[in-house]
CSV table of C-alpha atoms in Angstrom, one decimal:
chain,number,residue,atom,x,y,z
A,1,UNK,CA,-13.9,9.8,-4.1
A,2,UNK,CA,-14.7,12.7,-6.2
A,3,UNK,CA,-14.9,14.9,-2.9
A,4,UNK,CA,-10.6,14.0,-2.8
A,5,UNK,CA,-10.3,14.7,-6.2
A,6,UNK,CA,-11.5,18.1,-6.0
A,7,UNK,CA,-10.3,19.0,-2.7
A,8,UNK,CA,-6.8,20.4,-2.0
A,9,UNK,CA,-6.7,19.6,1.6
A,10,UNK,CA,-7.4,16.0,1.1
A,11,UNK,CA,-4.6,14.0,0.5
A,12,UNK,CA,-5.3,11.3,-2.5
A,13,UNK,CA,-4.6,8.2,-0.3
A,14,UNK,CA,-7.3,5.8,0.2
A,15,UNK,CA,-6.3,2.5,2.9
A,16,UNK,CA,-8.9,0.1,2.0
A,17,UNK,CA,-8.3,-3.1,4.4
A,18,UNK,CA,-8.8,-6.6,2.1
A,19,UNK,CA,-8.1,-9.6,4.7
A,20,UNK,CA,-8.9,-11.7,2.1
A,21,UNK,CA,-9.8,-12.0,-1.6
A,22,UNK,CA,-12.5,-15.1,-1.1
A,23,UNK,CA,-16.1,-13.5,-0.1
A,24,UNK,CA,-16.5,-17.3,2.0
A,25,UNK,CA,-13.4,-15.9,4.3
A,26,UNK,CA,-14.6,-12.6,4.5
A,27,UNK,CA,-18.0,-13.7,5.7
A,28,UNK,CA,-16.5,-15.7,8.1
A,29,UNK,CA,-14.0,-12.8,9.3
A,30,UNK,CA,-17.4,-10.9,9.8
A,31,UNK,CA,-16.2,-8.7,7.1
A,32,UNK,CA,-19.3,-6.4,5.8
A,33,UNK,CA,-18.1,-6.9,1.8
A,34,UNK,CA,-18.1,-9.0,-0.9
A,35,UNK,CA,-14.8,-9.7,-2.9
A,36,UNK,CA,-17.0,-8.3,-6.0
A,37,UNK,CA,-17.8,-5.1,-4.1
A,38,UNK,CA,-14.2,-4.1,-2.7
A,39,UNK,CA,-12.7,-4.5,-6.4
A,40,UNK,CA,-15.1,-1.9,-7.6
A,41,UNK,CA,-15.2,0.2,-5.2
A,42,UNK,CA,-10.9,0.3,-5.7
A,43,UNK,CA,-11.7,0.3,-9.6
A,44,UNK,CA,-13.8,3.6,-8.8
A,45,UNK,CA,-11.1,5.2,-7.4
A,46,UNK,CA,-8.8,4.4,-9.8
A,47,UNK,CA,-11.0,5.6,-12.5
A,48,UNK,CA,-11.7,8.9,-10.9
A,49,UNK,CA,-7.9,9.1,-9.1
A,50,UNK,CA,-5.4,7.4,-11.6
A,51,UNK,CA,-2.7,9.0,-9.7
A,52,UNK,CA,-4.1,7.8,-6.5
A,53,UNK,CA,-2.4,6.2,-3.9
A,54,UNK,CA,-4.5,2.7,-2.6
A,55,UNK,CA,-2.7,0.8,0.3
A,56,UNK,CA,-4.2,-2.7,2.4
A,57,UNK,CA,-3.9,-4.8,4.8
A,58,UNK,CA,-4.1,-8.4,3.3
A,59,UNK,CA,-4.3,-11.6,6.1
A,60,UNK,CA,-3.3,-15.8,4.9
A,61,UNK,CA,-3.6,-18.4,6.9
A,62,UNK,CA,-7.1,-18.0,8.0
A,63,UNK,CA,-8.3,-21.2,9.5
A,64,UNK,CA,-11.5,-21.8,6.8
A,65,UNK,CA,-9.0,-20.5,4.2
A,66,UNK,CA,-8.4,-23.0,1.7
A,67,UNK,CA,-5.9,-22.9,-1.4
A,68,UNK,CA,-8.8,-21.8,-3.7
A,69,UNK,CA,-9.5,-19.3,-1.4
A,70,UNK,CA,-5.6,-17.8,-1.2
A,71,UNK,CA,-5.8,-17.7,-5.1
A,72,UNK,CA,-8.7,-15.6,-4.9
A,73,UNK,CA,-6.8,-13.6,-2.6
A,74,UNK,CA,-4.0,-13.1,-5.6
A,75,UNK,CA,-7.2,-12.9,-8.0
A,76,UNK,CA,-7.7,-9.2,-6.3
A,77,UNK,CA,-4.1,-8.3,-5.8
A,78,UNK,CA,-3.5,-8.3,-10.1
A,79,UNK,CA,-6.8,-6.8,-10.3
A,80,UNK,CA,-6.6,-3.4,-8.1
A,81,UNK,CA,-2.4,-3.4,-8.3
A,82,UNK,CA,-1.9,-2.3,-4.7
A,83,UNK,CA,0.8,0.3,-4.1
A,84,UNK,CA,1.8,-0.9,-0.5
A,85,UNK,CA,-0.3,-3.3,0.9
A,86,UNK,CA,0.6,-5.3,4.9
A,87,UNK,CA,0.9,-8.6,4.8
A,88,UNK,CA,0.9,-11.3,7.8
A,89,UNK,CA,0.5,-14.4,8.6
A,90,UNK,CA,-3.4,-15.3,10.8
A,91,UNK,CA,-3.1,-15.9,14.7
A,92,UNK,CA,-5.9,-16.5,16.9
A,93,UNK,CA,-6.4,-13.5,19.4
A,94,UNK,CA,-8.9,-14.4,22.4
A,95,UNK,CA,-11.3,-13.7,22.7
A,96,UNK,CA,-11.9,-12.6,19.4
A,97,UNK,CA,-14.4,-14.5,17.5
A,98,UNK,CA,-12.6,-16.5,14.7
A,99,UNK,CA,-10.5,-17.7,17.8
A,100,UNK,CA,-13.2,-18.9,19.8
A,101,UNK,CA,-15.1,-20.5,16.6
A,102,UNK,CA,-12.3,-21.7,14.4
A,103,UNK,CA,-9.8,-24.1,15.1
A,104,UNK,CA,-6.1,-22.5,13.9
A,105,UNK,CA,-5.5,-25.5,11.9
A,106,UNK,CA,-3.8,-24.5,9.1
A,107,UNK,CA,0.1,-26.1,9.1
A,108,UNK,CA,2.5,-22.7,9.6
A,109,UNK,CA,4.7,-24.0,6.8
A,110,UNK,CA,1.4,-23.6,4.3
A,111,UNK,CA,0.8,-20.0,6.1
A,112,UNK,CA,4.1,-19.3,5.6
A,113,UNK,CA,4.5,-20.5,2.2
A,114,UNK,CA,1.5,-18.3,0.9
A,115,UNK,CA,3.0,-15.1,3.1
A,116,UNK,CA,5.7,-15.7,0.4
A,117,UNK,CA,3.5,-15.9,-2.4
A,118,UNK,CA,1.6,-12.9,-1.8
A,119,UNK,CA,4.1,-10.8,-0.7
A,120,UNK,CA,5.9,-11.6,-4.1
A,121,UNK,CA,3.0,-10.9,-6.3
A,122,UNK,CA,1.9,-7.9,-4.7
A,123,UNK,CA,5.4,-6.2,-5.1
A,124,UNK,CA,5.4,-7.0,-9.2
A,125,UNK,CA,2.3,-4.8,-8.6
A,126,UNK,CA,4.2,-2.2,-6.6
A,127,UNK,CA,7.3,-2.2,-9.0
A,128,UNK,CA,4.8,-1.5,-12.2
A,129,UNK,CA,3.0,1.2,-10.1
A,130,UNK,CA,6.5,3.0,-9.3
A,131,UNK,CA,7.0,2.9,-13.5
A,132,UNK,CA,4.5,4.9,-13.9
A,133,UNK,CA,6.2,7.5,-11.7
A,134,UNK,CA,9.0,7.8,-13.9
A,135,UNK,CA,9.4,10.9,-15.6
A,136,UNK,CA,6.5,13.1,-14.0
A,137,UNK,CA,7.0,15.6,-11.0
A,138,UNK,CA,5.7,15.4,-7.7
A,139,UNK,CA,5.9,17.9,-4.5
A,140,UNK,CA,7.3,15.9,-1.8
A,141,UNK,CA,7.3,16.6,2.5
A,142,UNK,CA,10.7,15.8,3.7
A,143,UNK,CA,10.8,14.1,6.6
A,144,UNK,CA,14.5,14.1,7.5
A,145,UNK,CA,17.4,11.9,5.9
A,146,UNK,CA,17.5,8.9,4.6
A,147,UNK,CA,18.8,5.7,7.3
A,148,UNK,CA,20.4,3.4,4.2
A,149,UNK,CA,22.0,6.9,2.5
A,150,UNK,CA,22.4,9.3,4.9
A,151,UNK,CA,23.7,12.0,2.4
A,152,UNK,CA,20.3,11.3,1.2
A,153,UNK,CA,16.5,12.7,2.5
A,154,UNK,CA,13.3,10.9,2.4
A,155,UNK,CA,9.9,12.4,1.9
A,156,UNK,CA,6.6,11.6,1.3
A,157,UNK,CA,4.5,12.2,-1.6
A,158,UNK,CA,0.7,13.6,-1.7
A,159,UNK,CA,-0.4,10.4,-1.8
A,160,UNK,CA,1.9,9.1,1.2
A,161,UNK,CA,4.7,7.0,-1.1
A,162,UNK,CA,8.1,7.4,0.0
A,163,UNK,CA,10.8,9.1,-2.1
A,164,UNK,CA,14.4,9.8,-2.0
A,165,UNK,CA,16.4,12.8,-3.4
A,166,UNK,CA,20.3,13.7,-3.5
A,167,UNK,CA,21.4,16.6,-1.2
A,168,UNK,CA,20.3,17.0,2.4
A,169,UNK,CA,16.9,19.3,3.3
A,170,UNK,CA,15.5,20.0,6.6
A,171,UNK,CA,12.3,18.5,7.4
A,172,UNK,CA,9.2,19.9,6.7
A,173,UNK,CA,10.4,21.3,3.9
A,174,UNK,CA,8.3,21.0,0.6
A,175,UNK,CA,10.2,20.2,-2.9
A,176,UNK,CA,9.5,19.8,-6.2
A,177,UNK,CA,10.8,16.9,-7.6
A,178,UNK,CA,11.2,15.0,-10.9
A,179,UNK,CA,11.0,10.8,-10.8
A,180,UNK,CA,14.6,9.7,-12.3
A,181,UNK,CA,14.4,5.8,-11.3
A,182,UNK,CA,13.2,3.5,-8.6
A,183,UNK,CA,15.7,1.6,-6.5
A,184,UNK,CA,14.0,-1.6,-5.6
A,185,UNK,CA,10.4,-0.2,-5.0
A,186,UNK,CA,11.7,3.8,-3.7
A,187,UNK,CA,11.8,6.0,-6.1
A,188,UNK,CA,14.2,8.8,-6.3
A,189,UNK,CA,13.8,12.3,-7.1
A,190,UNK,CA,16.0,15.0,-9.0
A,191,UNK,CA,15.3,18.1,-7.0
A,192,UNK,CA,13.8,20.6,-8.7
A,193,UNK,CA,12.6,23.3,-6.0
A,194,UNK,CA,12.3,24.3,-2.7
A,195,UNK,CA,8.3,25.4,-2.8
A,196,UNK,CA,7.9,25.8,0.8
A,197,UNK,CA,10.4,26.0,4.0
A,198,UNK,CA,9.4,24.7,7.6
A,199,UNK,CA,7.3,27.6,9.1
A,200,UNK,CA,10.0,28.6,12.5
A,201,UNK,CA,8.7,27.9,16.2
């Protein structure tokens, strides 16, 4: 962790894969981590990295999961506050062991009715993450324009969060931007300056 803070070729992104919040599920995912281990090693990174970016993949509907063990799933999504996180729904993939072992038993309307759950909670998380963004200046990688605006371009930030600005740039270009809202969970960006063109082929 402290090797990304003080580097400047290390972008401060950190994917840390949950699955699940029970340790019982994780154990039986064959998961090498506790529930209490992942939320300190995320707590870590925060402390060192506030500005950080953590993303993760989350899983529901694993057959042993039960309802206790969902909300122990939610139980680390309010604790770290992811700011992306992938979320689907468990289906047996042969010959993988947890479809070979475990029945897929778990009725798809309970699956899908936690899929709905978590993806809710987790973007409350998302939305108060973006907050924070307001007001502060980043340096942004355009990427090309945006598809919903296209007098609009998207970029990514340092820590890989995707950002809109006004005005069309050509990608690969570098700008300095300053956080003026967040549309739904995107943030857009007053530019500020061009720091960096795309180097010509």
């Amino acid at each position: 962790i402290r090797t990304v803070k003080n580097s400047k070729h290390i972008m401060p992104w950190f994917h840390l894969p949950l699955q699940a919040g029970s340790t019982k599920v994780l154990m039986d995912m064959g998961r090498g981590y506790t529930k209490e281990e992942y939320i300190e090693i995320a707590g870590k990174i925060r402390e060192i990295i506030p500005e950080a970016t953590i993303t993760t993949d989350i899983m529901v509907g694993f057959p042993t999961e039960t309802e206790a063990d969902f909300e122990e799933t939610l139980d680390v999504v309010k604790k770290v506050k992811f700011d992306h996180a992938y979320m689907f729904i468990y289906s047996p993939r042969y010959p993988s062991k947890s479809a070979i072992v475990y029945k897929n038993n778990i009725p798809e309307e309970v699956k899908g009715r936690r899929l709905r759950c978590l993806i809710e909670e987790v973007n409350i998380y998302i939305k108060e993450r973006r907050e924070l963004m307001l007001g502060k200046e980043y340096e942004i990688l355009i990427e090309g324009p945006s598809k919903k605006s296209p007098s609009y371009s998207k970029g990514k930030t340092q820590g890989n969060l995707t950002c809109i600005v006004p005005g069309i740039f050509e990608p690969g270009t570098f700008l300095r931007v300053k956080i003026k809202e967040i549309i739904g969970l995107t943030p857009l960006g007053e530019p500020l300056q061009v720091t960096s063109y795309p180097v010509s082929s």
